[in-house]
Structures are given as C-alpha cells and as structure tokens.
Amino acid sequence: MIAGTGGSFAASDDCNWGGGMGRLSRIGRLPAVMAMAMALLASPAGLGHGLAAEWREMALPKAEATPVANNPLKGFYTWYGDDIVPGPAASEHYFRLAWADIEPREGEYDFSELERALAKLAPGRRIAFGIMPLNTCCSTHHGLDVPADMPTHLAKSFWIKADPVPGRLGGQTYVPDWNDPHYIEQFAKLYAAIGRHFDGDRRIAWIDVRSYGNWGEGHLGGARGYQSGRIPYDDPSVNIHGATPGTLATRLALADAIAKALPHTRLLAMSDDSEVLVHLLKLPTDIPIGIRRDSWGARQFEMGLLPASLSEGDARLVEERWKTAPFVVESYGASKVFEAGWKGIVEQIESQHVSAIGNGNFNVRRWADLPPGAQAALTRAGVRAGYTYELTGIRYRLESEADCTLAVVLSWQNAGIAPPYEAWRTELWLKPVDAGVRPVGPVTVDLPRLMPVGEAQAKPACFVLPEAYAGLDMRLWLRVVDATGNRTMQLPLIDKDALGDYGLGSLKLQ
C-alpha cells in the first residue's frame, strides 16, 4: 500500500481492455464515481478536454535534433580506456587480456585484474573483454602470453619475431602448438575456471570467443616481422619442430570450450575463421552468439566476411545474425582506419547492421587531431549504429471502471539499424506539481522489441488514482530501464530531470 495525501493506492492484477489495446498494467484502487467526475488537461498548452470517452492524443514532447549516440549495446563503447569520439558516457568498457594475466602458471588462476575492472565500474556500466593466447604486436609478457610453464609441455611450439613497433625494442613472440592435447586441455580448464567465477555476471556485457590465432582472431596473419605478414609455419628455420596450424577439429574444440563454460554470458564469435564462426552461430545457446569483426574501416571489412566457401545457407546465417544477436566492431587501426573512405565507414556500419563500435584505435589521441570530415563520419557512424527508439505517440483515455481511471498508451518506433538484444521496460509516473504530494507510480510495462524501420507499436498502462488527487496539477514522466533496473535507455527528449526521467506532458485531474 502506497499512501497519498488523503488517500491510498495499491498494485492490482492486470485486466483486459477492449478495442484491441491488449493487457493494461495498473496500480491502485479508486471508486468508480471518482473516474466519472474527472476531467483532463493533457497538452503542453493546458487545454481542457473534459471527460474522455475516446482515445485522445497528447502533444509529443520536444526532441533533440540529433539522436542519442550511446546506449547499452548501441553506439560507441570505451576501447581500452579511450573515448575519442565525444558524446554521452559509454555503457560498456572493453579491453583484452593475455592468457598469462589470468593464469600466470598452469592451474594458478588470478582474477584480480577482472575484479578490479568490475569494482571501478560506475553505476549502470559494464565491462566486456577478450583473452588472447598470442599477440605479435603488443605482448606485456615478453612474448609469452600463455602460462609461463606451458612451453615445457608443448614440444612443437616455436618462437617468431615480434612485430616491429615504433618506439619499442624488438623481441620474440611464442606460438603455441594449438593441436597439442595438453594445450587444448589447459585452454578448456582456463575457461571452466572463468565460467565458475563470472558466468551470468550481469556486470559483463560480453566476452569474445578468442580461441585461436593471432590476437585470438582466428587467423595467422598480422605477423609484420615477416614479409608474408603471416606466422611462418612454412619456414623450417623458424618452425624448427614442424608444428602445423590448428586443424578444424582443434579450432572447434577450443571454441566449444568457451561456449560450454559460459552458457549464461553473451559471447561474440570472431569473424575471420568462417568455419568456426558458422559452427558457433549454429550452437543451441540460450543467449544467441553474436559476431565481432576487428577490421572496421578497411576495405576487407565486408569482402572477407562471407568467403566463397560458405554455402548459401551458412552465408545467410551470418548475414542475418544481426536480427537475433549483436554485430560488434573496432577499427582496423594503423593505415586502414579510413581506407574505405569517410562515407564508406558509415556504409559499413549500416550494411552489416552493426550495434556497437570501439571508440579508439583511430591513430590519434585527441578528437581535435582528426580532420572535420573524419569527425563527421565517426559521429554519424555512432548515431546510426544499433537501435534508436523514438516516441511517436502518446494517447490517453479516462475510464469509468473502478480498477482503471486513466489509461495511457505510448507508441514507439525503432529508427535505427538493429533491434535491442536485451529486455527493457517502461516506467510511467504521475508526479504532482506540488512537491509535497507523492507521485503515483510507477506503472510498468515491457518495451516492445522492435526491428528497424518497423511499424510503431503501442504498450498500454493503466493508472488508478486516490480520490485526494482530484484537482491536482500532474505531469506524466517516463523512464526506460533494463531488467536489472540499474541501466536506463537514453532517449532524444529535451525535458529530462536529475533522475533521468523524461517529462511527457501536463495533466489536471478535476
């Protein structure tokens, strides 16, 4: 029971309403005579409407000229601490670790780095990460990114030249024998330990399936210390023990180990190994596995995504995955940040229905270091990415029923290029202008999951008001929250209070 001035109201069960309006959520109790005596002023101009027998329109609140760029799994995410493109605070903080960061020696797990990242999160933010077994450019473990004692168990592994990086001394990088049963077993144990510790943690937005190859991306390229640009398996002077690249069976086993260990965590499959990618997308997981591609901006971004070896059905599976799971990207970096052109990088986001973009790796440290054309393209890419919910209509109707005196319907459309992949709900409040009177609400209904450019869909909500509220000036307020109640969806509306609630319009109850 929630007390109001001179009256009270309490939550009650849903009821059915005619006219195709579906089920209405409602709150409170009020004698029917109160509803029959009510009049409503529901536009910003304060026009009186009297007793409403029909659904009536409320004027839409003013909207921002530019749509919201960042929301959970939408727009830019923080990339290794970088937020180059200015805008609202990102919802996700992404980084990568070496296997050795978590398991310095076989069987000795250290989750302190992940725990510190979680502890630093601001309210409503989440982390996302990937774990790399091989890193030719930027190893923080002198090139040995697996547990320090693992080389003693892998007879065919070998060392290669690390990538030449400006300002950094040369060195070597350890290439594990992917096919060794000991390696596969230890890899599975690593993720089993991660799963026991973190699976289902709602503070984690996603984990990359980085199971094989350079940076865990599923390929053997990027070895810039060699003319071919690839790990030199064909050079016996380097590959002295005759190791072979990972077989398909090995690559599938490594990927499956991650999926098995993290059934309640969103996973993103790396896109460069198409056989493993398709395999992961076909797994019957509770949370559909999404796609990650780390070559945004390069011409190869789209050309290499669907190799000719894919069957028509498998190609369609990859092309349409965005309908059920997010497509996440980061810039290729180096000389290919804008290789596709300023217009081209936006088109890549749109054509692949990308939801989230890494906000870094653009070869600059400051936004001001980018030319205006690049700034405009990056800004546009962030705005276009993911979902964009817009309020398209507000309707209300006074009722004479004892269990519903004011019904409100919000209509929505998704003007973005992808759906939301998480559950959201709307919370509606009636807040008296008089600060001494308690608000009425929230009335909570699920936000419809809308595909892009779909028709607007309506969700009804029903208020039941205490008698003492007759004659009060009220304002209708909206908040959109996720299932945890900790994260809110930003909307392109101007009238927003300190709590993150959006003002929709004025009501007067008489």
Short mmCIF file of C-alpha atoms in Angstrom, two decimals:
data_model
loop_
_atom_site.label_atom_id
_atom_site.label_comp_id
_atom_site.label_asym_id
_atom_site.label_seq_id
_atom_site.Cartn_x
_atom_site.Cartn_y
_atom_site.Cartn_z
CA MET A 1 0.00 0.00 0.00
CA ILE A 2 1.42 3.41 -1.02
CA ALA A 3 -0.15 6.35 0.78
CA GLY A 4 -1.10 9.57 -0.97
CA THR A 5 -2.43 12.76 0.57
CA GLY A 6 -5.86 11.91 1.97
CA GLY A 7 -5.97 8.51 0.25
CA SER A 8 -4.01 5.47 -0.81
CA PHE A 9 -3.46 3.15 -3.74
CA ALA A 10 -2.10 -0.34 -4.17
CA ALA A 11 -0.92 -2.53 -7.03
CA SER A 12 -3.53 -4.84 -8.51
CA ASP A 13 -3.60 -7.53 -11.17
CA ASP A 14 -3.70 -6.91 -14.92
CA CYS A 15 -7.02 -6.54 -16.63
CA ASN A 16 -8.19 -6.96 -20.23
CA TRP A 17 -9.35 -3.98 -22.21
CA GLY A 18 -11.39 -3.87 -25.39
CA GLY A 19 -10.64 -2.05 -28.59
CA GLY A 20 -7.54 -4.07 -29.33
CA MET A 21 -5.47 -2.35 -26.64
CA GLY A 22 -4.24 -5.58 -25.08
CA ARG A 23 -3.50 -6.01 -21.38
CA LEU A 24 -3.09 -2.97 -19.15
CA SER A 25 -0.83 -2.71 -16.13
CA ARG A 26 -2.44 -0.71 -13.37
CA ILE A 27 -1.81 0.49 -9.87
CA GLY A 28 -4.13 1.49 -7.07
CA ARG A 29 -7.84 1.47 -6.14
CA LEU A 30 -10.42 4.23 -6.70
CA PRO A 31 -14.22 4.22 -6.57
CA ALA A 32 -15.78 4.42 -9.99
CA VAL A 33 -17.51 7.68 -9.10
CA MET A 34 -14.11 9.37 -8.99
CA ALA A 35 -13.38 8.41 -12.56
CA MET A 36 -16.72 9.70 -13.76
CA ALA A 37 -16.01 13.10 -12.21
CA MET A 38 -12.57 13.52 -13.72
CA ALA A 39 -11.53 15.98 -16.41
CA LEU A 40 -8.15 16.09 -18.08
CA LEU A 41 -5.82 18.77 -19.39
CA ALA A 42 -3.26 16.83 -21.39
CA SER A 43 -1.38 19.11 -23.73
CA PRO A 44 1.52 21.47 -23.08
CA ALA A 45 -0.90 24.32 -23.74
CA GLY A 46 -3.12 23.06 -20.90
CA LEU A 47 -6.28 22.67 -22.99
CA GLY A 48 -9.26 21.20 -21.13
CA HIS A 49 -10.84 18.12 -22.64
CA GLY A 50 -13.47 17.14 -20.12
CA LEU A 51 -14.43 13.51 -19.63
CA ALA A 52 -12.70 11.48 -22.34
CA ALA A 53 -14.79 8.77 -23.95
CA GLU A 54 -12.36 8.23 -26.82
CA TRP A 55 -8.63 7.83 -27.02
CA ARG A 56 -7.11 11.31 -27.34
CA GLU A 57 -3.66 12.42 -28.43
CA MET A 58 -1.21 14.24 -26.22
CA ALA A 59 1.29 16.54 -27.91
CA LEU A 60 4.70 14.89 -28.18
CA PRO A 61 7.48 16.38 -26.03
CA LYS A 62 10.27 18.25 -27.75
CA ALA A 63 13.09 16.10 -29.06
CA GLU A 64 16.79 16.68 -29.60
CA ALA A 65 17.86 17.47 -33.15
CA THR A 66 20.49 14.69 -33.05
CA PRO A 67 19.54 11.15 -31.97
CA VAL A 68 21.25 9.60 -28.96
CA ALA A 69 24.62 8.10 -29.89
CA ASN A 70 25.30 5.80 -26.92
CA ASN A 71 23.13 3.31 -25.05
CA PRO A 72 23.71 -0.23 -23.77
CA LEU A 73 24.86 -2.31 -26.75
CA LYS A 74 24.38 0.71 -29.01
CA GLY A 75 26.83 3.25 -30.41
CA PHE A 76 30.37 3.66 -29.08
CA TYR A 77 31.88 1.62 -26.26
CA THR A 78 35.02 2.60 -24.36
CA TRP A 79 38.00 0.92 -26.04
CA TYR A 80 40.99 0.24 -23.74
CA GLY A 81 40.13 3.39 -21.80
CA ASP A 82 39.76 5.53 -24.94
CA ASP A 83 36.65 7.57 -25.73
CA ILE A 84 37.91 9.54 -28.71
CA VAL A 85 34.53 10.47 -30.18
CA PRO A 86 32.83 12.84 -27.70
CA GLY A 87 29.31 12.18 -26.56
CA PRO A 88 27.29 10.61 -23.76
CA ALA A 89 29.21 8.27 -21.48
CA ALA A 90 29.60 4.81 -22.99
CA SER A 91 27.76 1.93 -21.34
CA GLU A 92 30.49 -0.66 -21.90
CA HIS A 93 34.23 -0.61 -21.15
CA TYR A 94 36.12 -3.07 -23.37
CA PHE A 95 39.66 -4.42 -23.07
CA ARG A 96 41.73 -7.53 -23.79
CA LEU A 97 43.95 -9.60 -21.57
CA ALA A 98 46.67 -12.13 -22.19
CA TRP A 99 46.02 -15.68 -21.05
CA ALA A 100 49.01 -15.21 -18.73
CA ASP A 101 47.25 -12.31 -16.99
CA ILE A 102 44.67 -14.74 -15.64
CA GLU A 103 46.79 -17.88 -15.39
CA PRO A 104 50.45 -16.95 -14.79
CA ARG A 105 51.32 -20.62 -14.23
CA GLU A 106 49.27 -23.66 -15.12
CA GLY A 107 46.46 -24.18 -12.65
CA GLU A 108 47.11 -20.91 -10.79
CA TYR A 109 44.25 -18.55 -11.61
CA ASP A 110 44.33 -14.86 -10.80
CA PHE A 111 41.14 -12.91 -11.47
CA SER A 112 42.28 -9.76 -9.71
CA GLU A 113 42.57 -7.72 -12.91
CA LEU A 114 38.99 -8.53 -13.89
CA GLU A 115 37.78 -7.94 -10.35
CA ARG A 116 39.45 -4.53 -10.28
CA ALA A 117 37.79 -3.60 -13.55
CA LEU A 118 34.41 -4.62 -12.16
CA ALA A 119 34.99 -2.72 -8.92
CA LYS A 120 35.76 0.51 -10.82
CA LEU A 121 32.53 0.46 -12.81
CA ALA A 122 30.27 3.46 -12.50
CA PRO A 123 26.58 2.67 -11.88
CA GLY A 124 24.95 1.26 -14.99
CA ARG A 125 28.22 0.45 -16.78
CA ARG A 126 29.56 -3.00 -17.70
CA ILE A 127 32.83 -4.48 -18.84
CA ALA A 128 33.47 -6.56 -21.95
CA PHE A 129 36.69 -8.39 -22.71
CA GLY A 130 38.61 -10.98 -24.69
CA ILE A 131 41.57 -13.18 -23.78
CA MET A 132 44.47 -13.60 -26.20
CA PRO A 133 46.78 -16.64 -26.35
CA LEU A 134 49.06 -14.95 -28.92
CA ASN A 135 49.87 -11.29 -29.51
CA THR A 136 52.55 -10.46 -32.06
CA CYS A 137 52.42 -6.71 -31.62
CA CYS A 138 51.85 -5.77 -28.04
CA SER A 139 52.60 -8.55 -25.59
CA THR A 140 53.07 -7.47 -21.99
CA HIS A 141 54.70 -10.78 -21.07
CA HIS A 142 57.83 -10.62 -23.26
CA GLY A 143 56.01 -12.51 -25.99
CA LEU A 144 54.91 -15.44 -23.80
CA ASP A 145 51.17 -14.85 -23.42
CA VAL A 146 50.31 -18.34 -22.17
CA PRO A 147 51.19 -19.67 -18.67
CA ALA A 148 54.92 -19.41 -18.06
CA ASP A 149 55.45 -23.14 -17.63
CA MET A 150 53.38 -24.22 -20.64
CA PRO A 151 56.33 -24.36 -23.12
CA THR A 152 57.78 -27.28 -21.18
CA HIS A 153 54.69 -29.32 -22.15
CA LEU A 154 54.41 -28.32 -25.82
CA ALA A 155 57.19 -29.95 -27.81
CA LYS A 156 56.37 -28.42 -31.21
CA SER A 157 55.81 -24.80 -30.25
CA PHE A 158 58.21 -22.16 -31.61
CA TRP A 159 59.21 -18.51 -31.33
CA ILE A 160 58.87 -15.86 -34.04
CA LYS A 161 59.95 -12.25 -34.39
CA ALA A 162 57.58 -9.82 -32.72
CA ASP A 163 56.07 -7.08 -34.84
CA PRO A 164 58.29 -4.02 -35.29
CA VAL A 165 56.52 -1.31 -33.32
CA PRO A 166 57.80 2.30 -33.35
CA GLY A 167 59.40 3.24 -30.06
CA ARG A 168 59.54 -0.36 -28.86
CA LEU A 169 62.55 -2.67 -28.86
CA GLY A 170 62.37 -5.82 -30.94
CA GLY A 171 61.62 -9.15 -29.36
CA GLN A 172 60.04 -12.52 -29.89
CA THR A 173 56.56 -13.98 -29.70
CA TYR A 174 55.71 -17.50 -28.61
CA VAL A 175 53.46 -19.53 -30.95
CA PRO A 176 51.87 -22.44 -29.04
CA ASP A 177 51.21 -25.79 -30.65
CA TRP A 178 47.46 -25.42 -30.98
CA ASN A 179 46.97 -29.11 -31.74
CA ASP A 180 48.77 -30.49 -28.70
CA PRO A 181 46.24 -32.27 -26.43
CA HIS A 182 47.84 -30.61 -23.40
CA TYR A 183 47.22 -27.15 -24.87
CA ILE A 184 43.58 -27.95 -25.64
CA GLU A 185 43.06 -29.39 -22.16
CA GLN A 186 44.60 -26.39 -20.39
CA PHE A 187 42.60 -23.99 -22.54
CA ALA A 188 39.36 -25.73 -21.55
CA LYS A 189 40.38 -25.64 -17.87
CA LEU A 190 41.05 -21.90 -18.14
CA TYR A 191 37.56 -21.14 -19.37
CA ALA A 192 35.96 -23.58 -16.95
CA ALA A 193 37.55 -21.55 -14.15
CA ILE A 194 36.37 -18.28 -15.72
CA GLY A 195 32.88 -19.70 -16.07
CA ARG A 196 32.72 -20.77 -12.42
CA HIS A 197 33.77 -17.29 -11.35
CA PHE A 198 31.97 -15.00 -13.79
CA ASP A 199 29.30 -16.78 -15.84
CA GLY A 200 26.00 -14.92 -15.62
CA ASP A 201 27.52 -11.82 -14.00
CA ARG A 202 25.27 -9.00 -15.19
CA ARG A 203 28.17 -6.56 -14.98
CA ILE A 204 29.69 -8.27 -18.04
CA ALA A 205 28.24 -7.14 -21.37
CA TRP A 206 30.00 -9.78 -23.47
CA ILE A 207 33.12 -11.96 -23.77
CA ASP A 208 34.90 -12.52 -27.09
CA VAL A 209 35.45 -16.08 -28.31
CA ARG A 210 39.19 -15.52 -28.91
CA SER A 211 40.25 -19.14 -29.13
CA TYR A 212 42.85 -19.39 -31.91
CA GLY A 213 45.43 -17.44 -33.91
CA ASN A 214 46.98 -14.02 -33.64
CA TRP A 215 45.14 -11.88 -31.07
CA GLY A 216 42.69 -14.79 -30.85
CA GLU A 217 41.02 -13.56 -34.03
CA GLY A 218 41.05 -16.95 -35.79
CA HIS A 219 43.77 -16.16 -38.35
CA LEU A 220 47.56 -16.44 -38.65
CA GLY A 221 48.16 -13.02 -40.20
CA GLY A 222 49.42 -9.81 -38.67
CA ALA A 223 52.98 -11.09 -38.21
CA ARG A 224 54.60 -7.93 -39.52
CA GLY A 225 58.09 -9.15 -38.70
CA TYR A 226 57.88 -11.29 -41.85
CA GLN A 227 57.48 -10.29 -45.47
CA SER A 228 54.46 -12.54 -45.94
CA GLY A 229 52.75 -10.95 -42.95
CA ARG A 230 51.87 -14.41 -41.69
CA ILE A 231 53.20 -16.72 -39.00
CA PRO A 232 55.92 -18.63 -40.89
CA TYR A 233 54.83 -22.24 -40.49
CA ASP A 234 56.46 -22.98 -43.87
CA ASP A 235 59.93 -21.82 -42.75
CA PRO A 236 61.82 -24.71 -41.07
CA SER A 237 64.45 -22.32 -39.78
CA VAL A 238 61.73 -20.77 -37.61
CA ASN A 239 59.25 -23.61 -37.18
CA ILE A 240 62.05 -25.93 -36.12
CA HIS A 241 59.85 -28.70 -34.68
CA GLY A 242 57.41 -28.97 -37.57
CA ALA A 243 54.28 -27.60 -35.88
CA THR A 244 51.17 -27.25 -38.02
CA PRO A 245 48.37 -24.66 -37.94
CA GLY A 246 45.34 -25.59 -35.91
CA THR A 247 43.19 -28.25 -37.54
CA LEU A 248 39.47 -27.70 -37.86
CA ALA A 249 38.89 -30.22 -35.06
CA THR A 250 41.26 -28.25 -32.81
CA ARG A 251 39.72 -24.89 -33.64
CA LEU A 252 36.21 -26.18 -32.97
CA ALA A 253 37.28 -27.80 -29.70
CA LEU A 254 38.81 -24.54 -28.45
CA ALA A 255 35.73 -22.51 -29.39
CA ASP A 256 33.40 -25.09 -27.86
CA ALA A 257 35.32 -24.91 -24.58
CA ILE A 258 34.40 -21.23 -24.27
CA ALA A 259 30.76 -21.72 -25.21
CA LYS A 260 30.40 -24.64 -22.80
CA ALA A 261 31.90 -22.72 -19.88
CA LEU A 262 29.80 -19.55 -20.33
CA PRO A 263 26.21 -20.56 -21.11
CA HIS A 264 24.71 -17.56 -19.30
CA THR A 265 27.02 -14.89 -20.74
CA ARG A 266 26.74 -13.14 -24.09
CA LEU A 267 29.50 -14.32 -26.42
CA LEU A 268 30.81 -12.79 -29.65
CA ALA A 269 32.38 -15.07 -32.28
CA MET A 270 35.39 -13.72 -34.14
CA SER A 271 34.66 -13.49 -37.85
CA ASP A 272 37.93 -14.37 -39.60
CA ASP A 273 37.61 -18.15 -39.25
CA SER A 274 34.37 -18.72 -41.14
CA GLU A 275 34.15 -22.42 -40.28
CA VAL A 276 34.32 -21.74 -36.56
CA LEU A 277 32.06 -18.72 -36.91
CA VAL A 278 29.29 -20.73 -38.58
CA HIS A 279 29.73 -23.55 -36.06
CA LEU A 280 29.26 -21.16 -33.13
CA LEU A 281 26.25 -19.47 -34.68
CA LYS A 282 24.57 -22.86 -35.03
CA LEU A 283 25.02 -23.83 -31.38
CA PRO A 284 21.69 -24.06 -29.48
CA THR A 285 22.65 -21.48 -26.84
CA ASP A 286 20.18 -19.72 -24.56
CA ILE A 287 21.77 -16.38 -25.49
CA PRO A 288 22.37 -16.22 -29.26
CA ILE A 289 26.06 -15.78 -30.04
CA GLY A 290 26.87 -12.53 -31.86
CA ILE A 291 29.67 -11.54 -34.23
CA ARG A 292 32.78 -9.44 -33.71
CA ARG A 293 34.92 -8.05 -36.52
CA ASP A 294 38.06 -6.03 -35.85
CA SER A 295 38.64 -4.59 -39.32
CA TRP A 296 36.11 -1.76 -39.49
CA GLY A 297 37.26 0.95 -41.88
CA ALA A 298 39.38 -1.36 -44.03
CA ARG A 299 38.17 -2.43 -47.47
CA GLN A 300 38.43 -6.05 -46.38
CA PHE A 301 35.77 -5.49 -43.70
CA GLU A 302 32.96 -6.72 -45.94
CA MET A 303 34.94 -8.56 -48.60
CA GLY A 304 36.31 -11.14 -46.17
CA LEU A 305 33.20 -11.66 -44.10
CA LEU A 306 31.47 -14.09 -46.45
CA PRO A 307 34.08 -16.23 -48.26
CA ALA A 308 33.04 -18.14 -51.37
CA SER A 309 33.49 -21.41 -49.47
CA LEU A 310 30.35 -20.76 -47.43
CA SER A 311 27.18 -22.48 -48.53
CA GLU A 312 24.19 -20.33 -49.35
CA GLY A 313 22.54 -21.29 -46.08
CA ASP A 314 25.61 -20.58 -43.98
CA ALA A 315 26.14 -17.23 -45.69
CA ARG A 316 22.54 -16.31 -44.92
CA LEU A 317 23.07 -17.37 -41.29
CA VAL A 318 25.97 -14.91 -40.98
CA GLU A 319 24.22 -12.14 -42.92
CA GLU A 320 21.07 -12.33 -40.80
CA ARG A 321 22.62 -12.87 -37.39
CA TRP A 322 22.08 -9.23 -36.50
CA LYS A 323 18.38 -9.97 -36.16
CA THR A 324 18.97 -12.01 -33.00
CA ALA A 325 22.47 -11.08 -31.73
CA PRO A 326 24.73 -8.02 -31.90
CA PHE A 327 27.40 -7.33 -34.51
CA VAL A 328 30.26 -5.51 -32.74
CA VAL A 329 33.33 -3.91 -34.36
CA GLU A 330 36.50 -1.99 -33.73
CA SER A 331 38.68 -0.04 -36.13
CA TYR A 332 41.37 -1.90 -38.08
CA GLY A 333 43.81 0.77 -36.96
CA ALA A 334 47.20 1.57 -38.49
CA SER A 335 46.92 2.81 -42.08
CA LYS A 336 43.43 1.40 -42.65
CA VAL A 337 41.33 3.43 -40.22
CA PHE A 338 39.64 5.30 -43.07
CA GLU A 339 40.71 3.12 -46.01
CA ALA A 340 37.06 2.70 -47.03
CA GLY A 341 36.60 6.48 -47.03
CA TRP A 342 34.60 8.67 -44.68
CA LYS A 343 31.33 7.81 -46.37
CA GLY A 344 32.40 4.17 -46.60
CA ILE A 345 32.88 3.64 -42.87
CA VAL A 346 29.29 4.75 -42.25
CA GLU A 347 28.04 2.49 -45.02
CA GLN A 348 29.88 -0.46 -43.46
CA ILE A 349 28.05 0.13 -40.18
CA GLU A 350 24.70 0.35 -41.93
CA SER A 351 25.12 -2.58 -44.32
CA GLN A 352 26.12 -5.01 -41.56
CA HIS A 353 23.62 -3.65 -39.01
CA VAL A 354 26.42 -3.01 -36.53
CA SER A 355 25.33 -2.29 -32.96
CA ALA A 356 28.49 -1.25 -31.10
CA ILE A 357 31.78 0.37 -32.16
CA GLY A 358 35.08 0.64 -30.32
CA ASN A 359 35.79 4.29 -29.52
CA GLY A 360 39.50 4.18 -30.23
CA ASN A 361 42.32 2.76 -32.40
CA PHE A 362 41.92 5.72 -34.77
CA ASN A 363 45.66 6.60 -34.75
CA VAL A 364 45.05 9.73 -32.70
CA ARG A 365 44.99 10.53 -29.00
CA ARG A 366 42.63 13.51 -29.20
CA TRP A 367 39.41 14.22 -31.07
CA ALA A 368 40.85 17.54 -32.23
CA ASP A 369 43.62 15.69 -34.10
CA LEU A 370 41.12 14.32 -36.62
CA PRO A 371 40.09 16.35 -39.70
CA PRO A 372 36.49 17.62 -39.82
CA GLY A 373 35.48 15.02 -42.43
CA ALA A 374 36.67 12.16 -40.23
CA GLN A 375 34.95 13.66 -37.20
CA ALA A 376 31.66 13.93 -39.07
CA ALA A 377 31.93 10.34 -40.34
CA LEU A 378 32.70 8.89 -36.91
CA THR A 379 29.90 10.86 -35.30
CA ARG A 380 27.46 9.68 -37.94
CA ALA A 381 28.59 6.07 -37.54
CA GLY A 382 27.91 6.18 -33.80
CA VAL A 383 24.46 7.68 -34.27
CA ARG A 384 23.50 5.13 -36.92
CA ALA A 385 24.77 2.07 -35.04
CA GLY A 386 22.29 -0.13 -33.21
CA TYR A 387 18.76 0.75 -32.17
CA THR A 388 17.22 4.21 -31.93
CA TYR A 389 13.91 4.25 -30.08
CA GLU A 390 11.68 7.22 -30.74
CA LEU A 391 8.38 8.09 -29.09
CA THR A 392 5.82 8.59 -31.86
CA GLY A 393 2.59 8.98 -29.96
CA ILE A 394 1.00 9.43 -26.54
CA ARG A 395 -2.69 8.64 -26.10
CA TYR A 396 -4.86 8.67 -23.02
CA ARG A 397 -8.40 7.81 -22.07
CA LEU A 398 -10.41 8.33 -18.87
CA GLU A 399 -12.21 5.25 -17.71
CA SER A 400 -15.25 4.70 -15.51
CA GLU A 401 -14.00 1.36 -14.25
CA ALA A 402 -13.13 1.06 -10.58
CA ASP A 403 -9.82 -0.56 -11.41
CA CYS A 404 -8.67 1.91 -14.07
CA THR A 405 -9.28 5.62 -14.11
CA LEU A 406 -6.61 6.78 -16.53
CA ALA A 407 -5.19 4.66 -19.36
CA VAL A 408 -2.06 5.86 -21.17
CA VAL A 409 -0.59 4.38 -24.35
CA LEU A 410 2.89 5.13 -25.65
CA SER A 411 3.69 4.34 -29.28
CA TRP A 412 7.26 3.64 -30.39
CA GLN A 413 9.33 3.13 -33.47
CA ASN A 414 12.90 1.96 -33.93
CA ALA A 415 14.61 4.34 -36.34
CA GLY A 416 17.93 2.52 -36.02
CA ILE A 417 19.51 -0.34 -37.96
CA ALA A 418 19.34 -3.15 -35.36
CA PRO A 419 17.00 -4.27 -32.60
CA PRO A 420 17.82 -4.12 -28.89
CA TYR A 421 19.08 -7.50 -27.74
CA GLU A 422 18.17 -7.11 -24.09
CA ALA A 423 14.85 -6.74 -22.30
CA TRP A 424 13.68 -3.23 -21.46
CA ARG A 425 10.64 -1.90 -19.67
CA THR A 426 8.96 1.47 -19.41
CA GLU A 427 8.04 3.04 -16.09
CA LEU A 428 5.38 5.75 -16.11
CA TRP A 429 4.80 8.15 -13.24
CA LEU A 430 2.28 10.87 -12.50
CA LYS A 431 4.14 13.49 -10.46
CA PRO A 432 2.19 16.32 -8.81
CA VAL A 433 3.47 19.82 -9.42
CA ASP A 434 3.13 20.33 -5.65
CA ALA A 435 6.32 18.84 -4.25
CA GLY A 436 4.51 17.94 -1.03
CA VAL A 437 2.31 15.35 -2.75
CA ARG A 438 3.65 11.90 -3.50
CA PRO A 439 3.94 10.72 -7.12
CA VAL A 440 1.72 7.97 -8.44
CA GLY A 441 3.57 5.04 -9.95
CA PRO A 442 5.46 3.51 -11.41
CA VAL A 443 3.18 1.74 -13.83
CA THR A 444 5.47 -0.72 -15.59
CA VAL A 445 5.07 -2.39 -18.98
CA ASP A 446 7.54 -4.12 -21.26
CA LEU A 447 9.09 -2.04 -24.02
CA PRO A 448 8.36 -3.79 -27.33
CA ARG A 449 11.37 -5.30 -29.08
CA LEU A 450 11.25 -3.53 -32.44
CA MET A 451 13.15 -4.40 -35.58
CA PRO A 452 14.49 -1.48 -37.64
CA VAL A 453 12.08 0.58 -39.71
CA GLY A 454 9.19 -1.40 -38.30
CA GLU A 455 5.75 -0.04 -37.59
CA ALA A 456 5.21 1.78 -34.34
CA GLN A 457 3.91 -0.47 -31.60
CA ALA A 458 1.94 0.56 -28.56
CA LYS A 459 2.10 -0.58 -24.96
CA PRO A 460 -0.80 0.39 -22.67
CA ALA A 461 -0.54 1.31 -18.99
CA CYS A 462 -3.33 1.99 -16.52
CA PHE A 463 -3.35 4.28 -13.50
CA VAL A 464 -5.80 4.03 -10.61
CA LEU A 465 -5.67 7.22 -8.58
CA PRO A 466 -6.65 8.02 -4.97
CA GLU A 467 -9.54 10.44 -4.51
CA ALA A 468 -7.30 13.01 -2.89
CA TYR A 469 -5.60 13.64 -6.22
CA ALA A 470 -8.70 15.21 -7.78
CA GLY A 471 -7.98 18.77 -8.85
CA LEU A 472 -4.21 18.42 -8.73
CA ASP A 473 -1.89 19.53 -11.49
CA MET A 474 0.15 16.49 -12.57
CA ARG A 475 2.92 15.75 -15.03
CA LEU A 476 3.43 12.46 -16.84
CA TRP A 477 7.01 11.17 -16.63
CA LEU A 478 8.77 8.28 -18.35
CA ARG A 479 11.83 6.18 -17.58
CA VAL A 480 13.12 3.21 -19.65
CA VAL A 481 15.12 0.67 -17.64
CA ASP A 482 16.63 -2.75 -18.20
CA ALA A 483 15.70 -5.96 -16.37
CA THR A 484 18.10 -5.18 -13.52
CA GLY A 485 16.74 -1.68 -13.02
CA ASN A 486 20.33 -0.40 -12.97
CA ARG A 487 20.67 0.83 -16.55
CA THR A 488 18.49 3.36 -18.30
CA MET A 489 17.93 3.92 -22.01
CA GLN A 490 18.64 7.46 -23.12
CA LEU A 491 16.01 8.97 -25.37
CA PRO A 492 16.32 12.02 -27.64
CA LEU A 493 13.97 14.10 -25.47
CA ILE A 494 14.85 17.52 -24.08
CA ASP A 495 12.81 17.56 -20.86
CA LYS A 496 14.87 15.38 -18.51
CA ASP A 497 15.23 15.61 -14.74
CA ALA A 498 18.16 14.75 -12.49
CA LEU A 499 16.91 11.17 -12.06
CA GLY A 500 16.95 10.55 -15.79
CA ASP A 501 13.15 10.69 -16.14
CA TYR A 502 11.62 12.34 -19.21
CA GLY A 503 8.71 14.77 -18.92
CA LEU A 504 5.95 13.91 -21.40
CA GLY A 505 3.23 16.44 -20.67
CA SER A 506 0.83 18.01 -18.16
CA LEU A 507 -2.40 16.64 -16.70
CA LYS A 508 -5.02 18.22 -14.44
CA LEU A 509 -7.37 15.98 -12.52
CA GLN A 510 -10.70 17.64 -11.64
#
